CSV table of C-alpha atoms in Angstrom, one decimal:
chain,number,residue,atom,x,y,z
A,1,UNK,CA,18.6,0.8,-2.3
A,2,UNK,CA,21.5,2.9,-3.7
A,3,UNK,CA,24.8,2.9,-1.8
A,4,UNK,CA,27.2,5.8,-2.5
A,5,UNK,CA,30.7,4.8,-1.4
A,6,UNK,CA,33.6,7.2,-1.6
A,7,UNK,CA,37.0,5.7,-2.4
A,8,UNK,CA,40.1,7.7,-1.7
A,9,UNK,CA,42.8,7.1,-4.5
A,10,UNK,CA,46.3,7.3,-3.0
A,11,UNK,CA,48.9,8.7,-5.6
A,12,UNK,CA,52.6,8.2,-4.9
A,13,UNK,CA,55.1,10.4,-6.7
A,14,UNK,CA,57.5,8.2,-8.8
A,15,UNK,CA,61.1,9.5,-7.9
A,16,UNK,CA,63.0,6.7,-9.6
A,17,UNK,CA,63.8,8.6,-12.9
A,18,UNK,CA,65.0,11.7,-11.1
A,19,UNK,CA,67.5,9.7,-9.1
A,20,UNK,CA,68.8,7.9,-12.1
A,21,UNK,CA,69.3,11.1,-14.1
A,22,UNK,CA,71.2,12.7,-11.2
A,23,UNK,CA,73.5,9.8,-10.9
A,24,UNK,CA,74.2,9.4,-14.6
A,25,UNK,CA,75.1,13.1,-15.0
A,26,UNK,CA,77.7,12.8,-12.3
A,27,UNK,CA,81.1,12.4,-14.0
A,28,UNK,CA,82.6,10.5,-11.2
A,29,UNK,CA,80.5,7.5,-11.8
A,30,UNK,CA,79.5,7.9,-15.5
A,31,UNK,CA,82.0,5.2,-16.5
A,32,UNK,CA,80.9,2.8,-14.0
A,33,UNK,CA,78.3,0.9,-16.1
A,34,UNK,CA,77.9,-1.7,-13.4
A,35,UNK,CA,76.7,1.0,-10.9
A,36,UNK,CA,74.5,2.5,-13.4
A,37,UNK,CA,73.0,-0.8,-14.4
A,38,UNK,CA,72.6,-1.7,-10.7
A,39,UNK,CA,70.9,1.6,-10.0
A,40,UNK,CA,68.6,1.1,-13.0
A,41,UNK,CA,67.8,-2.4,-11.9
A,42,UNK,CA,67.0,-1.1,-8.4
A,43,UNK,CA,64.7,1.6,-9.8
A,44,UNK,CA,62.9,-0.9,-11.9
A,45,UNK,CA,62.5,-3.3,-9.0
A,46,UNK,CA,61.2,-0.4,-6.9
A,47,UNK,CA,58.5,0.4,-9.5
A,48,UNK,CA,57.5,-3.2,-9.6
A,49,UNK,CA,57.1,-3.5,-5.9
A,50,UNK,CA,55.2,-0.2,-5.7
A,51,UNK,CA,52.9,-1.4,-8.5
A,52,UNK,CA,52.3,-4.7,-6.8
A,53,UNK,CA,51.6,-3.0,-3.5
A,54,UNK,CA,49.1,-0.7,-5.2
A,55,UNK,CA,47.4,-3.6,-6.8
A,56,UNK,CA,47.2,-5.5,-3.5
A,57,UNK,CA,45.9,-2.4,-1.7
A,58,UNK,CA,43.3,-1.8,-4.4
A,59,UNK,CA,42.2,-5.5,-4.4
A,60,UNK,CA,41.9,-5.6,-0.6
A,61,UNK,CA,40.0,-2.2,-0.6
A,62,UNK,CA,37.5,-3.5,-3.2
A,63,UNK,CA,37.0,-6.7,-1.2
A,64,UNK,CA,36.4,-4.7,2.0
A,65,UNK,CA,33.9,-2.4,0.3
A,66,UNK,CA,32.2,-5.4,-1.3
A,67,UNK,CA,31.8,-7.2,2.1
A,68,UNK,CA,30.6,-4.0,3.8
A,69,UNK,CA,28.0,-3.4,1.1
A,70,UNK,CA,26.7,-6.9,1.3
A,71,UNK,CA,26.4,-6.6,5.1
A,72,UNK,CA,24.6,-3.3,4.9
A,73,UNK,CA,22.1,-4.5,2.3
A,74,UNK,CA,21.5,-7.7,4.3
A,75,UNK,CA,21.0,-5.6,7.5
A,76,UNK,CA,18.6,-3.2,5.8
A,77,UNK,CA,16.6,-6.0,4.3
A,78,UNK,CA,16.3,-7.6,7.7
A,79,UNK,CA,15.2,-4.4,9.3
A,80,UNK,CA,12.7,-3.7,6.6
A,81,UNK,CA,11.2,-7.1,7.0
A,82,UNK,CA,10.8,-6.5,10.8
A,83,UNK,CA,9.4,-3.0,10.5
A,84,UNK,CA,6.8,-3.8,7.8
A,85,UNK,CA,5.9,-7.4,8.9
A,86,UNK,CA,2.5,-8.8,8.3
A,87,UNK,CA,1.4,-11.5,10.7
A,88,UNK,CA,-1.6,-13.9,10.6
A,89,UNK,CA,-2.7,-15.2,14.0
A,90,UNK,CA,-4.8,-18.3,14.7
A,91,UNK,CA,-5.9,-20.2,17.8
A,92,UNK,CA,-2.6,-22.1,17.9
A,93,UNK,CA,-0.1,-19.3,17.5
A,94,UNK,CA,-1.9,-16.4,19.2
A,95,UNK,CA,0.2,-16.5,22.3
A,96,UNK,CA,3.4,-16.3,20.2
A,97,UNK,CA,2.5,-12.7,19.6
A,98,UNK,CA,0.1,-11.5,22.3
A,99,UNK,CA,0.8,-11.7,26.0
A,100,UNK,CA,-0.5,-10.1,29.2
A,101,UNK,CA,2.6,-7.9,29.4
A,102,UNK,CA,2.5,-6.7,25.8
A,103,UNK,CA,3.5,-7.9,22.4
A,104,UNK,CA,6.4,-10.3,22.1
A,105,UNK,CA,9.5,-9.4,20.0
A,106,UNK,CA,7.9,-11.1,17.0
A,107,UNK,CA,5.6,-8.0,16.7
A,108,UNK,CA,7.3,-4.8,15.6
A,109,UNK,CA,5.9,-1.3,15.7
A,110,UNK,CA,3.9,-0.8,12.5
A,111,UNK,CA,3.1,-4.5,12.0
A,112,UNK,CA,-0.1,-5.6,10.5
A,113,UNK,CA,-1.9,-8.4,12.3
A,114,UNK,CA,-4.6,-10.4,10.6
A,115,UNK,CA,-6.9,-12.8,12.4
A,116,UNK,CA,-7.0,-16.0,10.4
A,117,UNK,CA,-9.5,-17.9,12.6
A,118,UNK,CA,-11.6,-17.5,15.7
A,119,UNK,CA,-9.6,-17.4,18.9
A,120,UNK,CA,-10.8,-18.6,22.3
A,121,UNK,CA,-9.0,-18.2,25.6
A,122,UNK,CA,-10.3,-18.6,29.2
A,123,UNK,CA,-9.8,-15.8,31.7
A,124,UNK,CA,-6.5,-14.4,30.3
A,125,UNK,CA,-5.7,-10.8,29.5
A,126,UNK,CA,-3.8,-9.5,26.5
A,127,UNK,CA,-2.1,-6.1,26.3
A,128,UNK,CA,-1.3,-4.1,23.1
A,129,UNK,CA,1.7,-1.8,23.8
A,130,UNK,CA,2.9,-1.1,20.3
A,131,UNK,CA,1.3,0.7,17.4
A,132,UNK,CA,-0.2,-1.9,15.0
A,133,UNK,CA,-2.9,-2.4,12.5
A,134,UNK,CA,-5.3,-5.2,13.3
A,135,UNK,CA,-7.8,-6.7,10.8
A,136,UNK,CA,-10.1,-9.3,12.4
A,137,UNK,CA,-11.3,-10.5,8.9
A,138,UNK,CA,-14.7,-11.0,10.5
A,139,UNK,CA,-13.3,-13.5,13.1
A,140,UNK,CA,-14.2,-13.6,16.8
A,141,UNK,CA,-12.0,-13.2,19.9
A,142,UNK,CA,-13.5,-14.7,23.1
A,143,UNK,CA,-11.7,-14.3,26.4
A,144,UNK,CA,-14.6,-15.6,28.6
A,145,UNK,CA,-14.4,-12.6,30.9
A,146,UNK,CA,-16.0,-12.8,34.4
A,147,UNK,CA,-15.9,-9.6,36.4
A,148,UNK,CA,-16.0,-9.4,40.2
A,149,UNK,CA,-16.4,-6.2,42.3
A,150,UNK,CA,-18.6,-3.3,41.3
A,151,UNK,CA,-15.7,-1.0,42.2
A,152,UNK,CA,-13.8,-1.8,39.0
A,153,UNK,CA,-10.9,-3.5,40.7
A,154,UNK,CA,-11.8,-7.1,39.6
A,155,UNK,CA,-12.4,-6.7,35.9
A,156,UNK,CA,-11.5,-10.2,34.9
A,157,UNK,CA,-9.7,-10.9,31.6
A,158,UNK,CA,-9.5,-8.2,29.0
A,159,UNK,CA,-8.2,-7.1,25.6
A,160,UNK,CA,-6.3,-3.9,26.4
A,161,UNK,CA,-5.1,-1.3,24.0
A,162,UNK,CA,-2.7,0.4,26.3
A,163,UNK,CA,-0.1,3.1,26.6
A,164,UNK,CA,2.5,2.7,23.9
A,165,UNK,CA,-0.2,1.6,21.3
A,166,UNK,CA,-0.9,5.1,20.1
A,167,UNK,CA,-1.8,5.2,16.5
A,168,UNK,CA,-3.3,1.7,16.5
A,169,UNK,CA,-6.1,0.8,14.2
A,170,UNK,CA,-8.5,-2.1,14.9
A,171,UNK,CA,-11.2,-3.2,12.5
A,172,UNK,CA,-13.5,-6.1,11.5
A,173,UNK,CA,-13.1,-8.1,14.7
A,174,UNK,CA,-15.9,-9.6,16.8
A,175,UNK,CA,-15.6,-9.7,20.6
A,176,UNK,CA,-17.7,-12.2,22.4
A,177,UNK,CA,-18.0,-12.2,26.2
A,178,UNK,CA,-14.8,-10.1,26.4
A,179,UNK,CA,-13.9,-7.0,28.3
A,180,UNK,CA,-12.2,-4.4,26.1
A,181,UNK,CA,-10.2,-1.4,27.3
A,182,UNK,CA,-8.6,1.5,25.5
A,183,UNK,CA,-6.5,2.8,28.3
A,184,UNK,CA,-4.1,5.7,28.8
A,185,UNK,CA,-3.3,6.1,25.1
A,186,UNK,CA,-4.2,8.3,22.2
A,187,UNK,CA,-5.0,8.4,18.5
A,188,UNK,CA,-6.7,5.0,18.4
A,189,UNK,CA,-9.4,4.0,15.8
A,190,UNK,CA,-11.8,1.2,16.3
A,191,UNK,CA,-14.2,0.5,13.4
A,192,UNK,CA,-16.6,-2.1,12.2
A,193,UNK,CA,-16.4,-4.3,15.3
A,194,UNK,CA,-19.1,-6.2,17.1
A,195,UNK,CA,-19.0,-6.4,20.9
A,196,UNK,CA,-21.4,-9.0,22.3
A,197,UNK,CA,-22.0,-9.9,25.9
A,198,UNK,CA,-24.6,-12.6,26.7
A,199,UNK,CA,-25.7,-13.7,30.1
A,200,UNK,CA,-22.3,-13.2,31.7
A,201,UNK,CA,-21.1,-10.8,34.4
A,202,UNK,CA,-18.8,-8.4,32.5
A,203,UNK,CA,-17.9,-4.8,32.9
A,204,UNK,CA,-18.5,-4.4,36.6
A,205,UNK,CA,-17.5,-0.8,37.7
A,206,UNK,CA,-15.9,0.0,34.4
A,207,UNK,CA,-18.2,-1.0,31.5
A,208,UNK,CA,-17.9,-3.6,28.8
A,209,UNK,CA,-16.1,-1.5,26.3
A,210,UNK,CA,-14.2,1.2,28.3
A,211,UNK,CA,-12.2,4.2,27.0
A,212,UNK,CA,-10.5,5.4,30.2
A,213,UNK,CA,-7.7,6.6,32.4
A,214,UNK,CA,-6.5,9.6,30.4
A,215,UNK,CA,-7.3,8.3,26.9
A,216,UNK,CA,-7.8,10.9,24.2
A,217,UNK,CA,-8.5,11.2,20.5
A,218,UNK,CA,-10.0,7.7,20.4
A,219,UNK,CA,-12.6,7.0,17.6
A,220,UNK,CA,-15.2,4.3,17.8
A,221,UNK,CA,-17.3,4.1,14.6
A,222,UNK,CA,-19.5,2.0,12.5
A,223,UNK,CA,-19.8,-0.7,15.2
A,224,UNK,CA,-22.4,-2.7,17.0
A,225,UNK,CA,-22.6,-3.3,20.8
A,226,UNK,CA,-25.1,-5.7,22.2
A,227,UNK,CA,-25.4,-6.5,26.0
A,228,UNK,CA,-27.8,-9.0,27.4
A,229,UNK,CA,-28.1,-9.7,31.2
A,230,UNK,CA,-24.5,-8.8,32.3
A,231,UNK,CA,-25.6,-8.1,35.9
A,232,UNK,CA,-26.3,-4.4,35.3
A,233,UNK,CA,-23.0,-2.8,34.0
A,234,UNK,CA,-22.8,-0.2,31.3
A,235,UNK,CA,-22.0,-1.1,27.7
A,236,UNK,CA,-19.9,1.7,26.1
A,237,UNK,CA,-18.1,3.9,28.7
A,238,UNK,CA,-15.8,7.0,28.7
A,239,UNK,CA,-14.1,7.4,32.0
A,240,UNK,CA,-11.4,10.1,32.0
A,241,UNK,CA,-11.5,10.4,28.2
A,242,UNK,CA,-11.3,13.5,26.1
A,243,UNK,CA,-11.5,14.6,22.4
A,244,UNK,CA,-13.0,11.2,21.5
A,245,UNK,CA,-15.4,10.5,18.7
A,246,UNK,CA,-18.2,8.0,19.1
A,247,UNK,CA,-19.9,8.0,15.7
A,248,UNK,CA,-22.5,5.9,13.8
A,249,UNK,CA,-22.7,3.0,16.3
A,250,UNK,CA,-25.7,0.9,17.4
A,251,UNK,CA,-25.8,0.1,21.1
A,252,UNK,CA,-28.4,-2.3,22.4
A,253,UNK,CA,-29.1,-3.4,25.9
A,254,UNK,CA,-31.6,-6.2,26.9
A,255,UNK,CA,-32.6,-7.5,30.3
A,256,UNK,CA,-30.5,-6.7,33.4
A,257,UNK,CA,-28.0,-4.2,31.9
A,258,UNK,CA,-26.6,-0.8,32.9
A,259,UNK,CA,-26.3,2.5,30.9
A,260,UNK,CA,-25.9,2.2,27.2
A,261,UNK,CA,-23.5,5.1,26.6
A,262,UNK,CA,-22.0,6.5,29.8
A,263,UNK,CA,-19.5,9.3,30.4
A,264,UNK,CA,-18.6,8.7,34.0
A,265,UNK,CA,-16.3,10.0,36.7
A,266,UNK,CA,-16.6,6.9,38.9
A,267,UNK,CA,-13.7,4.4,39.3
A,268,UNK,CA,-11.2,6.5,37.5
A,269,UNK,CA,-7.8,6.0,39.1
A,270,UNK,CA,-6.4,8.9,40.9
A,271,UNK,CA,-9.2,11.3,40.0
A,272,UNK,CA,-12.0,12.8,42.2
A,273,UNK,CA,-15.5,11.9,41.3
A,274,UNK,CA,-16.5,15.5,41.3
A,275,UNK,CA,-13.8,16.6,38.8
A,276,UNK,CA,-15.8,18.7,36.2
A,277,UNK,CA,-12.9,18.6,33.7
A,278,UNK,CA,-13.2,14.9,33.1
A,279,UNK,CA,-14.8,13.6,29.9
A,280,UNK,CA,-14.8,16.8,27.9
A,281,UNK,CA,-14.6,17.8,24.3
A,282,UNK,CA,-16.0,14.5,23.0
A,283,UNK,CA,-18.4,14.0,20.0
A,284,UNK,CA,-21.3,11.6,20.5
A,285,UNK,CA,-22.9,11.6,17.0
A,286,UNK,CA,-25.2,9.6,14.7
A,287,UNK,CA,-25.7,6.7,17.1
A,288,UNK,CA,-28.7,4.5,17.7
A,289,UNK,CA,-29.4,3.4,21.3
A,290,UNK,CA,-31.9,0.7,22.1
A,291,UNK,CA,-32.7,0.0,25.7
A,292,UNK,CA,-35.0,-2.5,27.6
A,293,UNK,CA,-38.7,-2.2,26.7
A,294,UNK,CA,-39.6,-1.5,30.3
A,295,UNK,CA,-38.3,1.3,32.6
A,296,UNK,CA,-35.1,0.5,34.3
A,297,UNK,CA,-33.6,2.4,37.2
A,298,UNK,CA,-30.0,1.5,36.1
A,299,UNK,CA,-30.2,1.7,32.3
A,300,UNK,CA,-30.2,5.1,30.7
A,301,UNK,CA,-29.6,5.9,27.1
A,302,UNK,CA,-26.9,8.6,27.1
A,303,UNK,CA,-25.5,9.8,30.5
A,304,UNK,CA,-23.1,12.7,30.7
A,305,UNK,CA,-20.5,14.4,32.8
A,306,UNK,CA,-17.9,16.9,31.6
A,307,UNK,CA,-18.3,19.9,29.3
A,308,UNK,CA,-18.0,20.9,25.7
A,309,UNK,CA,-19.3,17.6,24.5
A,310,UNK,CA,-21.3,17.5,21.3
A,311,UNK,CA,-24.4,15.2,21.5
A,312,UNK,CA,-25.8,15.3,18.0
A,313,UNK,CA,-28.1,13.3,15.6
A,314,UNK,CA,-28.6,10.4,18.0
A,315,UNK,CA,-31.7,8.3,18.1
A,316,UNK,CA,-32.5,7.2,21.7
A,317,UNK,CA,-35.0,4.4,22.2
A,318,UNK,CA,-35.3,3.6,25.8
A,319,UNK,CA,-38.0,3.5,28.5
A,320,UNK,CA,-37.1,5.8,31.4
A,321,UNK,CA,-34.3,8.3,31.1
A,322,UNK,CA,-33.2,8.8,27.5
A,323,UNK,CA,-30.5,11.5,27.9
A,324,UNK,CA,-29.4,12.6,31.4
A,325,UNK,CA,-26.6,13.3,33.7
A,326,UNK,CA,-24.6,11.0,36.0
A,327,UNK,CA,-26.4,10.3,39.3
A,328,UNK,CA,-25.0,12.6,42.1
A,329,UNK,CA,-23.1,14.7,39.6
A,330,UNK,CA,-23.1,18.5,40.2
A,331,UNK,CA,-21.9,20.4,37.2
A,332,UNK,CA,-21.0,24.1,37.6
A,333,UNK,CA,-23.7,26.8,37.5
A,334,UNK,CA,-21.3,29.7,37.9
A,335,UNK,CA,-18.9,31.1,35.2
A,336,UNK,CA,-15.5,29.6,35.1
A,337,UNK,CA,-12.4,31.8,34.7
A,338,UNK,CA,-9.1,31.2,33.0
A,339,UNK,CA,-8.9,29.4,29.7
A,340,UNK,CA,-12.7,29.5,29.3
A,341,UNK,CA,-12.7,33.3,29.2
A,342,UNK,CA,-15.4,33.8,31.9
A,343,UNK,CA,-17.9,31.7,30.1
A,344,UNK,CA,-20.2,28.9,31.4
A,345,UNK,CA,-19.1,25.3,30.9
A,346,UNK,CA,-21.8,23.3,29.3
A,347,UNK,CA,-22.6,20.8,26.5
A,348,UNK,CA,-24.3,20.9,23.2
A,349,UNK,CA,-27.4,18.8,22.4
A,350,UNK,CA,-28.2,19.1,18.7
A,351,UNK,CA,-30.9,17.3,16.6
A,352,UNK,CA,-31.4,14.3,18.8
A,353,UNK,CA,-34.5,12.2,18.9
A,354,UNK,CA,-35.7,10.7,22.2
A,355,UNK,CA,-38.5,8.1,21.8
A,356,UNK,CA,-40.7,5.9,24.0
A,357,UNK,CA,-41.7,8.7,26.3
A,358,UNK,CA,-38.2,8.8,27.7
A,359,UNK,CA,-37.0,11.9,29.5
A,360,UNK,CA,-34.3,14.4,28.5
A,361,UNK,CA,-32.2,16.2,31.1
A,362,UNK,CA,-29.5,18.5,30.0
A,363,UNK,CA,-26.4,19.5,32.0
A,364,UNK,CA,-26.2,23.1,33.2
A,365,UNK,CA,-25.0,25.8,30.9
A,366,UNK,CA,-26.0,23.9,27.8
A,367,UNK,CA,-27.3,24.6,24.3
A,368,UNK,CA,-30.3,22.4,23.4
A,369,UNK,CA,-31.3,22.9,19.8
A,370,UNK,CA,-33.5,21.1,17.2
A,371,UNK,CA,-34.2,18.1,19.4
A,372,UNK,CA,-37.4,16.0,19.5
A,373,UNK,CA,-38.6,14.4,22.8
A,374,UNK,CA,-41.9,12.9,23.8
A,375,UNK,CA,-41.1,12.7,27.5
A,376,UNK,CA,-40.3,15.2,30.2
A,377,UNK,CA,-37.5,17.7,29.6
A,378,UNK,CA,-35.3,19.6,32.1
A,379,UNK,CA,-33.2,22.4,30.6
A,380,UNK,CA,-30.4,22.6,33.0
A,381,UNK,CA,-29.5,25.9,34.7
A,382,UNK,CA,-28.4,28.8,32.5
A,383,UNK,CA,-29.2,26.9,29.3
A,384,UNK,CA,-30.6,27.9,25.9
A,385,UNK,CA,-33.5,26.0,24.2
A,386,UNK,CA,-34.1,26.7,20.6
A,387,UNK,CA,-36.2,25.2,17.8
A,388,UNK,CA,-37.1,22.0,19.7
A,389,UNK,CA,-40.2,20.0,19.5
A,390,UNK,CA,-41.2,18.8,23.0
A,391,UNK,CA,-44.5,17.1,23.7
A,392,UNK,CA,-44.0,16.4,27.3
A,393,UNK,CA,-43.6,18.8,30.2
A,394,UNK,CA,-40.6,21.1,29.9
A,395,UNK,CA,-39.0,22.7,33.0
A,396,UNK,CA,-37.1,25.8,32.1
A,397,UNK,CA,-34.7,26.2,35.0
A,398,UNK,CA,-33.3,29.4,36.4
A,399,UNK,CA,-31.4,31.6,34.0
A,400,UNK,CA,-32.4,29.6,31.0
A,401,UNK,CA,-34.1,30.9,27.8
A,402,UNK,CA,-36.5,29.4,25.3
A,403,UNK,CA,-36.7,30.6,21.7
A,404,UNK,CA,-38.9,29.4,18.8
A,405,UNK,CA,-39.8,26.0,20.3
A,406,UNK,CA,-42.9,24.0,20.0
A,407,UNK,CA,-43.9,22.9,23.5
A,408,UNK,CA,-47.0,21.3,24.9
A,409,UNK,CA,-46.4,22.4,28.5
A,410,UNK,CA,-43.7,24.8,29.7
A,411,UNK,CA,-42.9,25.5,33.4
A,412,UNK,CA,-40.7,28.5,33.9
A,413,UNK,CA,-38.9,28.6,37.3
A,414,UNK,CA,-37.8,32.2,37.1
A,415,UNK,CA,-35.2,34.5,35.6
A,416,UNK,CA,-36.2,33.3,32.1
A,417,UNK,CA,-36.7,34.9,28.7
A,418,UNK,CA,-39.3,33.2,26.5
A,419,UNK,CA,-39.4,34.4,22.9
A,420,UNK,CA,-41.4,33.3,19.8
A,421,UNK,CA,-42.5,29.9,21.1
A,422,UNK,CA,-45.7,28.0,20.4
A,423,UNK,CA,-46.7,26.8,23.8
A,424,UNK,CA,-50.0,25.1,24.6
A,425,UNK,CA,-49.8,25.7,28.3
A,426,UNK,CA,-47.3,28.2,30.0
A,427,UNK,CA,-47.0,28.0,33.7
A,428,UNK,CA,-44.9,30.7,35.4
A,429,UNK,CA,-43.7,29.7,38.9
A,430,UNK,CA,-40.9,32.2,39.5
A,431,UNK,CA,-40.2,35.9,39.2
A,432,UNK,CA,-38.4,37.8,36.5
A,433,UNK,CA,-39.8,36.2,33.5
A,434,UNK,CA,-40.1,38.0,30.1
A,435,UNK,CA,-42.5,36.6,27.5
A,436,UNK,CA,-42.3,38.0,24.0
A,437,UNK,CA,-44.2,37.1,20.9
A,438,UNK,CA,-45.4,33.7,22.0
A,439,UNK,CA,-48.5,31.9,21.0
A,440,UNK,CA,-50.5,29.4,23.0
A,441,UNK,CA,-53.8,28.5,24.7
A,442,UNK,CA,-53.2,29.0,28.4
A,443,UNK,CA,-51.1,31.1,30.7
A,444,UNK,CA,-50.9,30.6,34.5
A,445,UNK,CA,-48.9,32.8,36.8
A,446,UNK,CA,-48.5,32.1,40.6
A,447,UNK,CA,-49.7,35.0,42.6
A,448,UNK,CA,-47.1,37.1,44.4
A,449,UNK,CA,-44.5,36.9,41.7
A,450,UNK,CA,-42.7,40.0,40.6
A,451,UNK,CA,-41.4,41.4,37.3
A,452,UNK,CA,-43.5,39.2,35.0
A,453,UNK,CA,-43.8,40.8,31.6
A,454,UNK,CA,-45.6,39.9,28.4
A,455,UNK,CA,-45.7,41.6,25.0
A,456,UNK,CA,-46.4,41.0,21.4
A,457,UNK,CA,-44.9,43.1,18.6
């Protein structure tokens, strides 16, 4: 650190010689040598006093500057140490830094916190309310969470990245039987973590790992989630979250578990369950989802609400519903005005693979492209299907179009355009269907329908 200190030099005009000359040139006192000598002595003494005064002033000034400089340097060193502190926590000192109300004063914004050992607590929550970087170093945090009500108001103990912790980065930490929230904050990255729940009631009404309550720009990547018999709650949840990235994770559910990856409107504080703006502009990409081996009525692979979400390059291995919408959720079938420029609000399903005969149901107004599914498929109203490979029965809902797909059985409900597909069996059950340049074995049209056209160029 370089300190630039400006010192003001005080210059005093020396008037002693001028006074002596004036007196000596005066004839009335020129003979009075005593007076002259006295005057000369006085002038000399005056110079000496002034010189000593200047020396004292200079000395005191230098001392003051020196003391100020030392204090400034010491203060800056102290502040630098606090701002850039690095902390190692263990099972003994954990509560010195983490509390249920937020970090203690020992943790400064920008601190790096390393886990030196495994840490175990019983039914106690910890809140992160400052921006920090946490490196778990492969250690495990266990809070022994036990949830209560399905309404999400009795979550039990939790590790909470909360408002004020914007910019936090968390990596290389294992969570065992521990509820994790990223809540009402933004710009948080969670990477290379393992979240494991085994035979314990965790996540009731909110999910085991829950990004929620107006959270945004949260990234969860390169991580593993494994839930076994947690009384039927979802594993990774977005509830009132937008602009988030869920990328390259493995999510596994075994036994009595809920949805694996769930964008929900339920139990979000202060928000209506039918709010179609919730959970929008998120990217769900490159994930592997493994569900129970037998069909479950409460465990779906990917469950959506919201709009403008990108669901891409995911591998879904469940029995039952692989990709679907939230139960009871009604997304809009009509154009929305305003910022959306009179367009339909929908989602994007690109290059996903749905295995084990699981079904695929898109939200309304969606783009469904380059997907593979062996189970039944429902297009969603006003959607576009292109370049998909579907070996189950596909229902093309009203206002939807199918282009260049390979489909075993296609059921068109009406107001559809079907172009350039390879369809083994095409069943037309509604009016206003145009078929252009398709190939296939069989075509069935219910009698009494109108405006059914078919042509080949």
